[in-house]
Coordinates of C-alpha atoms in Angstrom, one line a residue:
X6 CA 92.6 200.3 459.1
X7 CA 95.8 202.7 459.8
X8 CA 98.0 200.5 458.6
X9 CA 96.0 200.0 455.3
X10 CA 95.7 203.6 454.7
X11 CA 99.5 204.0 455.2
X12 CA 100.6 201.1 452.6
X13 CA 98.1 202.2 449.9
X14 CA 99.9 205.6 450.5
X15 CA 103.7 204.5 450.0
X16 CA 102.5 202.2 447.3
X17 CA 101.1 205.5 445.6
X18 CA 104.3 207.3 446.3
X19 CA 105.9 204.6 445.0
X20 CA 104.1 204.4 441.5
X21 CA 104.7 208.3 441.1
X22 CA 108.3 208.1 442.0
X23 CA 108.4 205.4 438.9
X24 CA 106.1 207.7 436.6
X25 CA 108.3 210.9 437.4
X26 CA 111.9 209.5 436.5
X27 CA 110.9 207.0 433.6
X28 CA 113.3 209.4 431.6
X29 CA 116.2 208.8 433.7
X30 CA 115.7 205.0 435.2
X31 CA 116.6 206.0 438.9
X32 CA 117.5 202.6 440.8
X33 CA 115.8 201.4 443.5
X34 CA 117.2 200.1 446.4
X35 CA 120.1 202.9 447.5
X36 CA 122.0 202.0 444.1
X37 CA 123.4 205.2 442.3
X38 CA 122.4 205.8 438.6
X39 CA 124.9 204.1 435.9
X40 CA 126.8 206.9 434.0
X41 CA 125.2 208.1 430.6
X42 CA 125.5 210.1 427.5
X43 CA 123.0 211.6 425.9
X44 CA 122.0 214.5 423.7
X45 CA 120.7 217.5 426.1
X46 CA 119.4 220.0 422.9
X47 CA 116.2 221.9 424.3
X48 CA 114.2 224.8 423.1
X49 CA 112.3 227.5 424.9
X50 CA 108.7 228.3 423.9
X51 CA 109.5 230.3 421.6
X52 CA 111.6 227.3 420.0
X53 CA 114.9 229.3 420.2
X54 CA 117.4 226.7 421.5
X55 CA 118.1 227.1 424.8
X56 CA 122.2 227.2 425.2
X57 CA 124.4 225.6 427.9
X58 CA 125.0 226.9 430.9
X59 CA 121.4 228.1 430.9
X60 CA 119.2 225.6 432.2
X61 CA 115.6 224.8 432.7
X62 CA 114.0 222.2 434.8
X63 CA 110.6 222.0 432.9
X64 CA 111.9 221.5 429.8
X65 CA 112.8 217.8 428.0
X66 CA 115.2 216.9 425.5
X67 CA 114.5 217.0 422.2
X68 CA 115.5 214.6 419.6
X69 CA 115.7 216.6 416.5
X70 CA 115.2 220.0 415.6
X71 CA 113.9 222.3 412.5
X72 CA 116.6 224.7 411.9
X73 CA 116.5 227.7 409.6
X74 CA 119.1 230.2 410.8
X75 CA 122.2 230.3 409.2
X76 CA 124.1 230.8 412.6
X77 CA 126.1 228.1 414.5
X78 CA 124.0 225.9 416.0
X79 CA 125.2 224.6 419.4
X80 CA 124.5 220.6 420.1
X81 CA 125.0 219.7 423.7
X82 CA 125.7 216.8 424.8
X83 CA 125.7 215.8 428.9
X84 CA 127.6 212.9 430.8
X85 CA 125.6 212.1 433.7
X86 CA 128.0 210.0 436.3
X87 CA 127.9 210.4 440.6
X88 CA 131.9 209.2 440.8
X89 CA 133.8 210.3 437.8
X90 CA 137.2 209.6 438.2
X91 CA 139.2 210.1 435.0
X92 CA 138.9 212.0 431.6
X93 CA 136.8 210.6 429.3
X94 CA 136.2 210.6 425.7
X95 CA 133.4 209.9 423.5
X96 CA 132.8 209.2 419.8
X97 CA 130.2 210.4 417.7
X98 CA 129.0 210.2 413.8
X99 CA 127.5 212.4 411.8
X100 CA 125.5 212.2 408.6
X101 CA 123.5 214.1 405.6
X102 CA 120.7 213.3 403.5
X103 CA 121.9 215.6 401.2
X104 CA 125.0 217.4 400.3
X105 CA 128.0 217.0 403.0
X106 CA 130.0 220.2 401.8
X107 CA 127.3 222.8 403.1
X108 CA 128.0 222.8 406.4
X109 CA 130.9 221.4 408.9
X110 CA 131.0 219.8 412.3
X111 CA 133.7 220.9 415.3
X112 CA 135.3 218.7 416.9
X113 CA 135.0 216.3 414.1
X114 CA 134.2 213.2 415.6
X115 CA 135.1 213.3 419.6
X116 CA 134.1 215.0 422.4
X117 CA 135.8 215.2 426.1
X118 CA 134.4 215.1 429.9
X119 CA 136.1 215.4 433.1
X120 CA 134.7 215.4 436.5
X121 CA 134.5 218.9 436.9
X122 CA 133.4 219.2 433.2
X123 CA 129.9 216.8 432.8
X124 CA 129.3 218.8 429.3
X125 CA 130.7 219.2 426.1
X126 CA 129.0 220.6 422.9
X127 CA 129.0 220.2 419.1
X128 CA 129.1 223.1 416.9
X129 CA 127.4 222.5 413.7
X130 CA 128.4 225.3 411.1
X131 CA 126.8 226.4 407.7
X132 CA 128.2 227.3 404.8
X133 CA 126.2 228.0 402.1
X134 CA 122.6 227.8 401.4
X135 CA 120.9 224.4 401.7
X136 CA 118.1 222.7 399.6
X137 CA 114.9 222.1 401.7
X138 CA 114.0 218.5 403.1
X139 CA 117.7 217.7 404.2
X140 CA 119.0 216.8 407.5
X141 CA 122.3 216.1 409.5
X142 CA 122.1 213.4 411.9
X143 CA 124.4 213.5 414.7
X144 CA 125.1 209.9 416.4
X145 CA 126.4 208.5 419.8
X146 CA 129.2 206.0 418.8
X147 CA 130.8 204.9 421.9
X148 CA 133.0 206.5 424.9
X149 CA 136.5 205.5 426.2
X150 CA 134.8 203.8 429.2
X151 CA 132.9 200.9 428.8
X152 CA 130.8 201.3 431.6
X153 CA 129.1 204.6 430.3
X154 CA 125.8 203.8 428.9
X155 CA 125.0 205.6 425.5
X156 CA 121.8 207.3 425.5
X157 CA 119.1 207.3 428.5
X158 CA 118.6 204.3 430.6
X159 CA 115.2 203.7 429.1
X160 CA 113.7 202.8 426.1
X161 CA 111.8 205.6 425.9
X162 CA 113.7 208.6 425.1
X163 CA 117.3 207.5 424.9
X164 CA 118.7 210.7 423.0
X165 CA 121.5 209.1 421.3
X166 CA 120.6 210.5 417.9
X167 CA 119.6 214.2 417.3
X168 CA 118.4 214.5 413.6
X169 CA 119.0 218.4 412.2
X170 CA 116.2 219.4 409.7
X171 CA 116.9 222.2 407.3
X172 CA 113.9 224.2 406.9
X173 CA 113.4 227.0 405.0
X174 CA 115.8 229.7 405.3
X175 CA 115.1 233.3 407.0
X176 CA 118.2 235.7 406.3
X177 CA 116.0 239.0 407.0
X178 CA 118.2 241.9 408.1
X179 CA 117.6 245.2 409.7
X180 CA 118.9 248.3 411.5
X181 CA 118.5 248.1 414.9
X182 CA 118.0 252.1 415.4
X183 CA 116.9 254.0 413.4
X184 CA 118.3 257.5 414.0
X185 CA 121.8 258.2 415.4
X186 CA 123.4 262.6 415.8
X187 CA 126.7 263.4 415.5
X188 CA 128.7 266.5 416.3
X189 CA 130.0 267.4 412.8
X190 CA 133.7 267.0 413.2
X191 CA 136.1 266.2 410.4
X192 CA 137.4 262.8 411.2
X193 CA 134.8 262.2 413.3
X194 CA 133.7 258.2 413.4
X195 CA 130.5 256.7 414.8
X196 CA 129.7 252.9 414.6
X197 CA 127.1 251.1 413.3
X198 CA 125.2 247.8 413.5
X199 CA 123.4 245.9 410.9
X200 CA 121.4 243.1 412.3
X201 CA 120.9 239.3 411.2
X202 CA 118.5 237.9 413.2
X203 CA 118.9 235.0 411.7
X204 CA 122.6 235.2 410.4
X205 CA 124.2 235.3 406.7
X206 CA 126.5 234.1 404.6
X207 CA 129.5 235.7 404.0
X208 CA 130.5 234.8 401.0
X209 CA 126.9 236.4 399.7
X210 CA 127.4 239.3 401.8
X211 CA 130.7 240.1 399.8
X212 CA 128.7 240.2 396.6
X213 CA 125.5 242.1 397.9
X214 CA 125.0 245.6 398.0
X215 CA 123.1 245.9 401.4
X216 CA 122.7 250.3 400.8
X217 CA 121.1 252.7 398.7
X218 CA 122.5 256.3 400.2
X219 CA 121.0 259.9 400.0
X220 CA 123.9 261.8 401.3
X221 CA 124.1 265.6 403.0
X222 CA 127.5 265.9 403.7
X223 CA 130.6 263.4 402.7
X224 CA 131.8 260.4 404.7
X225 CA 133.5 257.3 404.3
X226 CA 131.8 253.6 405.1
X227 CA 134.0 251.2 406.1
X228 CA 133.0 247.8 408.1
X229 CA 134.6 244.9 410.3
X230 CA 135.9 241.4 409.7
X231 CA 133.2 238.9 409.9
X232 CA 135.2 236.8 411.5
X233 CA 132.9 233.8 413.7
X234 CA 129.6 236.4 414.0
X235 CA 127.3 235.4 412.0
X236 CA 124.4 237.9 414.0
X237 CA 125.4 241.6 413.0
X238 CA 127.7 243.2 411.4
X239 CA 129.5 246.9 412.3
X240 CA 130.1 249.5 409.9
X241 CA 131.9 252.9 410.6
X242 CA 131.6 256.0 409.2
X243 CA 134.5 258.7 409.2
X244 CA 133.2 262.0 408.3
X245 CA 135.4 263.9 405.3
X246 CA 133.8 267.1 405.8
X247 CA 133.6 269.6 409.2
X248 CA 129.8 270.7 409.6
X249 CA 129.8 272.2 412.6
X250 CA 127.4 275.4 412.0
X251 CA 124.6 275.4 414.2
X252 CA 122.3 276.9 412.6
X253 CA 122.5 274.4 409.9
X254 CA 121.0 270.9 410.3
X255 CA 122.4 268.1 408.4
X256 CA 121.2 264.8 407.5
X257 CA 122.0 261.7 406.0
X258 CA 120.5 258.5 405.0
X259 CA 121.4 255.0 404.7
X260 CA 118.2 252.8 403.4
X261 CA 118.7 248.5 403.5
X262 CA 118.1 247.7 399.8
X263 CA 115.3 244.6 399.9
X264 CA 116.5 241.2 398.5
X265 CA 115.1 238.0 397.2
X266 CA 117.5 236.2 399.5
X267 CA 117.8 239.7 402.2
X268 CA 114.9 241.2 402.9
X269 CA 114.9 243.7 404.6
X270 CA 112.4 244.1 407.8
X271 CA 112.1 245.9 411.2
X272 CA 113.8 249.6 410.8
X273 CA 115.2 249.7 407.4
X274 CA 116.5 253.7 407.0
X275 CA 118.9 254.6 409.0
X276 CA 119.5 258.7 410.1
X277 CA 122.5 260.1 410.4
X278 CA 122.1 264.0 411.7
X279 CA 123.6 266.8 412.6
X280 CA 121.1 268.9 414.2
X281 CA 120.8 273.0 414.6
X282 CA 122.5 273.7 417.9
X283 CA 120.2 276.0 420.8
X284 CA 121.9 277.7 423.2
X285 CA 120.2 275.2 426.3
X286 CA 121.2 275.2 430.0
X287 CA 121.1 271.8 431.2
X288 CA 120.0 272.8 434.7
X289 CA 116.8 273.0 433.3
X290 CA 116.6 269.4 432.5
X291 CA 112.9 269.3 431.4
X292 CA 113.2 266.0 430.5
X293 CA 113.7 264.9 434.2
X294 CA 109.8 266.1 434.5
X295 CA 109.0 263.4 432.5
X296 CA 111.0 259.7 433.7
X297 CA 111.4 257.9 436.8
X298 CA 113.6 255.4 436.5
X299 CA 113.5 253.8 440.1
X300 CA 109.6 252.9 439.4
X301 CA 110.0 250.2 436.4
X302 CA 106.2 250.4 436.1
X303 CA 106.4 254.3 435.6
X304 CA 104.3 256.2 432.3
X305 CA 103.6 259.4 430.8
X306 CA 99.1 259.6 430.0
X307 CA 98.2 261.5 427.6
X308 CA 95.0 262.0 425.2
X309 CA 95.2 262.5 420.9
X310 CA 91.9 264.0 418.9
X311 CA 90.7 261.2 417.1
X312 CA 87.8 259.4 415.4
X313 CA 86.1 257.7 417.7
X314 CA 83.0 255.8 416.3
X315 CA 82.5 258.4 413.4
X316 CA 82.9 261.1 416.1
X317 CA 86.2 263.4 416.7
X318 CA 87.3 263.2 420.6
X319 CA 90.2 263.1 422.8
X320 CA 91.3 259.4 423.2
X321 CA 93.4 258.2 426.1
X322 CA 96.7 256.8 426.1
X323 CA 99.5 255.4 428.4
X324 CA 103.2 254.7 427.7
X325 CA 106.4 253.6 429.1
X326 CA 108.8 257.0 429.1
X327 CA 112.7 256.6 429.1
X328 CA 115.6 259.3 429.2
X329 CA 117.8 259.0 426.1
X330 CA 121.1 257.7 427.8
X331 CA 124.1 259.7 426.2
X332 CA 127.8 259.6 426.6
X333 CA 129.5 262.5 429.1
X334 CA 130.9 264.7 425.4
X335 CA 127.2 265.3 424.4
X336 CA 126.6 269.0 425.0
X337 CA 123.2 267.8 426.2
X338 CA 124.7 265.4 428.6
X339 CA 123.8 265.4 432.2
X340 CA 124.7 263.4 435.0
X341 CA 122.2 260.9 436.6
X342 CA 124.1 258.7 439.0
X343 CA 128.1 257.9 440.0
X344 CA 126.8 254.8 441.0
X345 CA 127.9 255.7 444.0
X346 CA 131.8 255.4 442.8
X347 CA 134.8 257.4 442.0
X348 CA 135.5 255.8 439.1
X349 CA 133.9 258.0 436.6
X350 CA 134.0 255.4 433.5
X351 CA 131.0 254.0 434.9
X352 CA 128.7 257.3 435.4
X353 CA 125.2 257.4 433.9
X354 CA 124.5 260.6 431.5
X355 CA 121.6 261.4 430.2
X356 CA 120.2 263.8 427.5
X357 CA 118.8 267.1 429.5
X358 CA 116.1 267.8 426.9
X359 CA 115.2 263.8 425.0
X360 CA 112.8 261.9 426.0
X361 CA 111.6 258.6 424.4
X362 CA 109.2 255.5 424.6
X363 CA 110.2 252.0 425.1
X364 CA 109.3 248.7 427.1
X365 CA 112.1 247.6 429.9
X366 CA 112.7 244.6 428.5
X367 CA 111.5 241.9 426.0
X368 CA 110.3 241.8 422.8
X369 CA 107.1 243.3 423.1
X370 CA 106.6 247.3 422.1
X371 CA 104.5 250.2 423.7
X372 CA 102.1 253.1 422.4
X373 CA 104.3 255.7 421.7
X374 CA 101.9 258.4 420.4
X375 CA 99.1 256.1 421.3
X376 CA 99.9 255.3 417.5
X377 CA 98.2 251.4 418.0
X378 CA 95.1 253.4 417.6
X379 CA 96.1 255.0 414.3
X380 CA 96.1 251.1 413.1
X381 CA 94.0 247.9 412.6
X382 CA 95.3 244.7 411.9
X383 CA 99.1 246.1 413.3
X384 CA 101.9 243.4 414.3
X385 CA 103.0 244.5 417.9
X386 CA 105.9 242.7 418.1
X387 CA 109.1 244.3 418.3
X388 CA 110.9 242.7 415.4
X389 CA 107.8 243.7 412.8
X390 CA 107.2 247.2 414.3
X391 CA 109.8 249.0 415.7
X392 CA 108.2 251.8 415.6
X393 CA 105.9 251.7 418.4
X394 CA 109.2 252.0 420.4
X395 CA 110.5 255.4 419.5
X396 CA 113.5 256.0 421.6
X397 CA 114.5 259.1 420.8
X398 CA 110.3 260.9 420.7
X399 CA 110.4 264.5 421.9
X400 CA 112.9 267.4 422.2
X401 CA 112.4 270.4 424.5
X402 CA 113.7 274.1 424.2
X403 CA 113.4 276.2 427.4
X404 CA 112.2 279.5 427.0
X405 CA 115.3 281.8 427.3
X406 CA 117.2 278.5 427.3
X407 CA 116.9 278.0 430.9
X408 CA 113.0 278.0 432.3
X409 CA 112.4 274.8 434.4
X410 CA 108.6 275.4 433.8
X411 CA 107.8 276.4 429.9
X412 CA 109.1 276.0 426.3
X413 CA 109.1 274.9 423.1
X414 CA 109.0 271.1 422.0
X415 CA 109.3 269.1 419.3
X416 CA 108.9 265.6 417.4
X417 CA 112.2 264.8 416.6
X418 CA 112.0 264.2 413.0
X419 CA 112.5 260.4 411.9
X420 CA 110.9 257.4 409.7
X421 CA 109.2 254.9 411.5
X422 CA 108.4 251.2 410.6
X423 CA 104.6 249.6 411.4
X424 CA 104.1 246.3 410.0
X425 CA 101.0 244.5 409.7
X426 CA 100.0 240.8 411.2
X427 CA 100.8 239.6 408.2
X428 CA 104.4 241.2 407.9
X429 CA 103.5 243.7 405.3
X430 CA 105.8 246.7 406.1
X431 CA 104.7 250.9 406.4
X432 CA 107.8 253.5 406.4
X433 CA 106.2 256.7 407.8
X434 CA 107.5 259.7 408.0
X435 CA 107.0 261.7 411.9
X436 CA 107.4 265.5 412.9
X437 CA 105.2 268.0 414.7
X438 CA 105.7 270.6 417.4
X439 CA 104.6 272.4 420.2
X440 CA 104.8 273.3 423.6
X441 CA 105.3 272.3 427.1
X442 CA 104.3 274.1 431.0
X443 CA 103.9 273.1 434.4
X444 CA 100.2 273.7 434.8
X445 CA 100.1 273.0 438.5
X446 CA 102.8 272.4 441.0
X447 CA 104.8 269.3 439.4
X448 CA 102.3 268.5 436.8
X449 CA 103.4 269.2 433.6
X450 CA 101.3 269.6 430.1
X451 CA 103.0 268.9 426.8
X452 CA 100.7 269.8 424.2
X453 CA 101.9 269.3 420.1
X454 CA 100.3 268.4 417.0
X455 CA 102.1 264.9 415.5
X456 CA 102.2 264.5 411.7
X457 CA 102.1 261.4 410.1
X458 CA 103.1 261.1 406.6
X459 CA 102.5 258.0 404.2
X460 CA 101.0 258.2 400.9
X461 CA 100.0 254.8 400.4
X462 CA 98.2 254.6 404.5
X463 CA 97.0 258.5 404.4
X464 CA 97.3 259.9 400.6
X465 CA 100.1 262.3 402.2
X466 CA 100.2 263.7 405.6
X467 CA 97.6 263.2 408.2
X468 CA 97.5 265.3 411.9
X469 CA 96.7 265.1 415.2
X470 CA 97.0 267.2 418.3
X471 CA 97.9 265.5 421.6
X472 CA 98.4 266.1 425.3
X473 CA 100.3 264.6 427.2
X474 CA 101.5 264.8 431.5
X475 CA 104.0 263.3 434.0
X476 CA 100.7 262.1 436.0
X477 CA 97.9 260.5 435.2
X478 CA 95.7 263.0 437.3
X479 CA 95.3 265.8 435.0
X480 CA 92.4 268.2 434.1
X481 CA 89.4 267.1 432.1
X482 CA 90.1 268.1 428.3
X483 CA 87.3 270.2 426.7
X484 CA 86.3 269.2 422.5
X485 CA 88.2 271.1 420.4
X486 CA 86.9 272.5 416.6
X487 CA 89.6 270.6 414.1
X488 CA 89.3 267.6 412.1
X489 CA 90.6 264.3 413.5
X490 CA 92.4 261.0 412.0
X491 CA 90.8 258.1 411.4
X492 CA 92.0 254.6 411.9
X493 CA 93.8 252.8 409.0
X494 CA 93.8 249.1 408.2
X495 CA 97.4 248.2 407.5

């Protein structure tokens, strides 16, 4: 009966061993595998192609691919050989349904392997807009060694063809902050990004006018070659004009101009300010009350008066706090780590009296201003609603300019962007101010009214007052007599 038992077992093991590797073909019997080529293009699950050297176990080959991002897309291609001796090449085709001048192919026809060097890849480049329901083929030919098998050694999925399909095409663009200070020197130059998510075309890009401008003060706008990037594009802006006085704020705008073939999405008006200067002490630091950047799960709680079922209360909130990270010449700058080095290039500064909200990582967003309640219907996602992430939130004035327990704070001033599920974008203006204590030994009460303004979501401007502490233990809030906001379906 043991012996039974033990052959149905190995038999089993057997079958699975077959099952697991009919990709591949593993031989039986001790033999190594025959060398290969084959395409090796894979997405992850958000279908972004995942590129060489990254690698993922889980994942299969594909053998096509709906493209619609004007950027290079990267084809690799894997040899797959135990005792490669020599260089080798191979030989590949490729062909179009449609028109063969939109896009070109590096190399042209031949790719190389050595046998330190298993992968090689094929760049597939686009040049100007394609017409829907066409597609580039790319095609195994042959290799330089006869013995190397083209495709997998199955018939199942041999992956010696990988068919492009041009989809639709997504050139959306955007700002990737939305508020940038400077310090108001003549000759002065900050940089700039615009974002393509999905990349452009140059030559469309020449004949474009990307801005519309409502300018405070006089500067020039000049940008980068293009060259190979396809993703962003920086711009940088000289100022002509000295506006140092601080007790003057100055602003600028730059707004993304919305095209049939460029809309424009995400944070689409960009700030550029130069704000009243306060006499400040850094030692203070008040924004240190409110981060803690060694605990990544680490949040500020605070409640907002608000409509709750046809009823004002407070409403409770949590969300991710940050320092603003600044370089060591911002007057507010002040130091957080050496990183344990001498070398001061690679010292951490941040802003003594900024604090903002943001995830860690990702693409997803927090509740900055528990301001997912203000909404139904909102897209969270990063790309559609930047402004749940508000990385530059409050600023803080000590009294006498150097109290480490009370002040003054504000809502830095800025336009936000909220989009809806179905990508239907709200620019809304935020301010407020307030002020901030330490109501009990290292618990600390910021307490502000937020403005909202909007006239299509609120008919104008609409209000509410907030608390918000470094702990999530804090006292019980009593009602207060105002009117509260109600929830708005975007």
């Amino acid at each position: 009966m043991n012996r039974i038992k033990f052959i149905s077992t190995l038999s089993i093991a057997v079958i699975l061993l077959l099952t697991s590797c009919s990709k591949d073909d593993y031989k039986l019997g001790g033999e190594k595998t025959d060398p290969f080529l084959r395409f090796n293009f894979m997405t992850k699950s958000d279908n972004i192609p995942l590129e060489y050297p990254a690698i993922n176990a889980n994942l299969v080959p594909k053998n096509s691919f709906e493209n619609k991002s004007v950027k290079t897309l990267k084809v690799p291609v894997a040899l797959t050989s135990f005792s490669l001796k020599n260089a080798v090449t191979a030989y590949f085709s490729a062909t179009t349904t449609g028109s063969s001048d939109g896009f070109s192919v590096n190399p042209k026809t031949e790719l190389s392997f050595l046998p330190n060097k298993l992968n090689d890849t094929i760049y597939v480049s686009f040049d100007k807009r394609w017409k829907e329901n066409q597609s580039i083929t790319l095609k195994l030919e042959s290799t330089s060694d006869p013995d190397i098998h083209i495709g997998n050694l199955n018939t199942e999925a041999l992956n010696d063809t990988f068919r492009i399909d041009l989809g639709t095409i997504s050139t959306n663009y955007t700002f990737p902050v939305s508020k940038i200070d400077i310090k108001g020197i003549k000759g002065e130059v900050i940089d700039f990004k615009v974002n393509f998510p999905n990349g452009f075309f140059p030559s469309e890009i020449d004949n474009l006018t990307l801005f519309k401008f409502l300018n405070g003060f006089e500067y020039q706008l000049t940008h980068d070659d293009y060259g190979n990037n396809r993703s962003s594009i920086t711009y940088h802006l000289t100022l002509l004009e000295d506006i140092q006085n601080d007790d003057v704020y100055y602003e600028s705008t730059i707004s993304l101009n919305n095209t049939t073939d460029y809309p424009a999405t995400g944070n689409t008006i960009l700030q550029i300010v130069k704000p009243i200067k306060s006499p400040r002490d850094i030692l203070a630091n008040p924004a240190s009350k409110f981060y803690d950047l060694s605990n990544q799960f680490y949040l500020t709680y605070g409640e907002n008066w608000f409509d709750k079922s046809g009823t004002c209360a407070w409403q409770a909130f949590n969300a991710f706090t940050f320092p603003v990270v600044v370089t060591k010449d911002n007057p507010n700058a002040i130091l957080y780590s050496d990183k344990g080095t001498t070398n001061p290039n690679d010292d951490i500064y941040h802003d003594a009296f900024k604090i903002g909200f943001n995830v860690a990582s990702g693409t997803s967003t927090t509740n900055s201003f528990n301001l997912k309640r203000w909404f139904t219907n909102e897209s969270t996602a990063g790309a559609n609603s930047p402004g749940f992430n508000i990385t530059s939130a409050l600023e803080f004035f000590p009294d006498n300019g150097n109290s480490k327990t009370s002040g003054k704070v504000l809502v830095i001033p800025q336009f936000i962007t909220i989009a809806s599920t179905t990508k239907s974008s709200h620019i809304i203006a935020i301010s407020g101010e307030g002020a901030y204590k330490e109501i009990s030994t290292g618990l600390f009460e910021i307490s502000f009214e937020l403005r909202l303004t909007n006239d299509e979501l609120f008919g104008g401007t609409a209000t509410s007052q907030y608390k918000i502490y470094n702990n999530k233990t804090y006292p019980k809030l009593n009602p207060i007599d105002e009117p509260c906001a109600k929830e708005v379906t975007l």
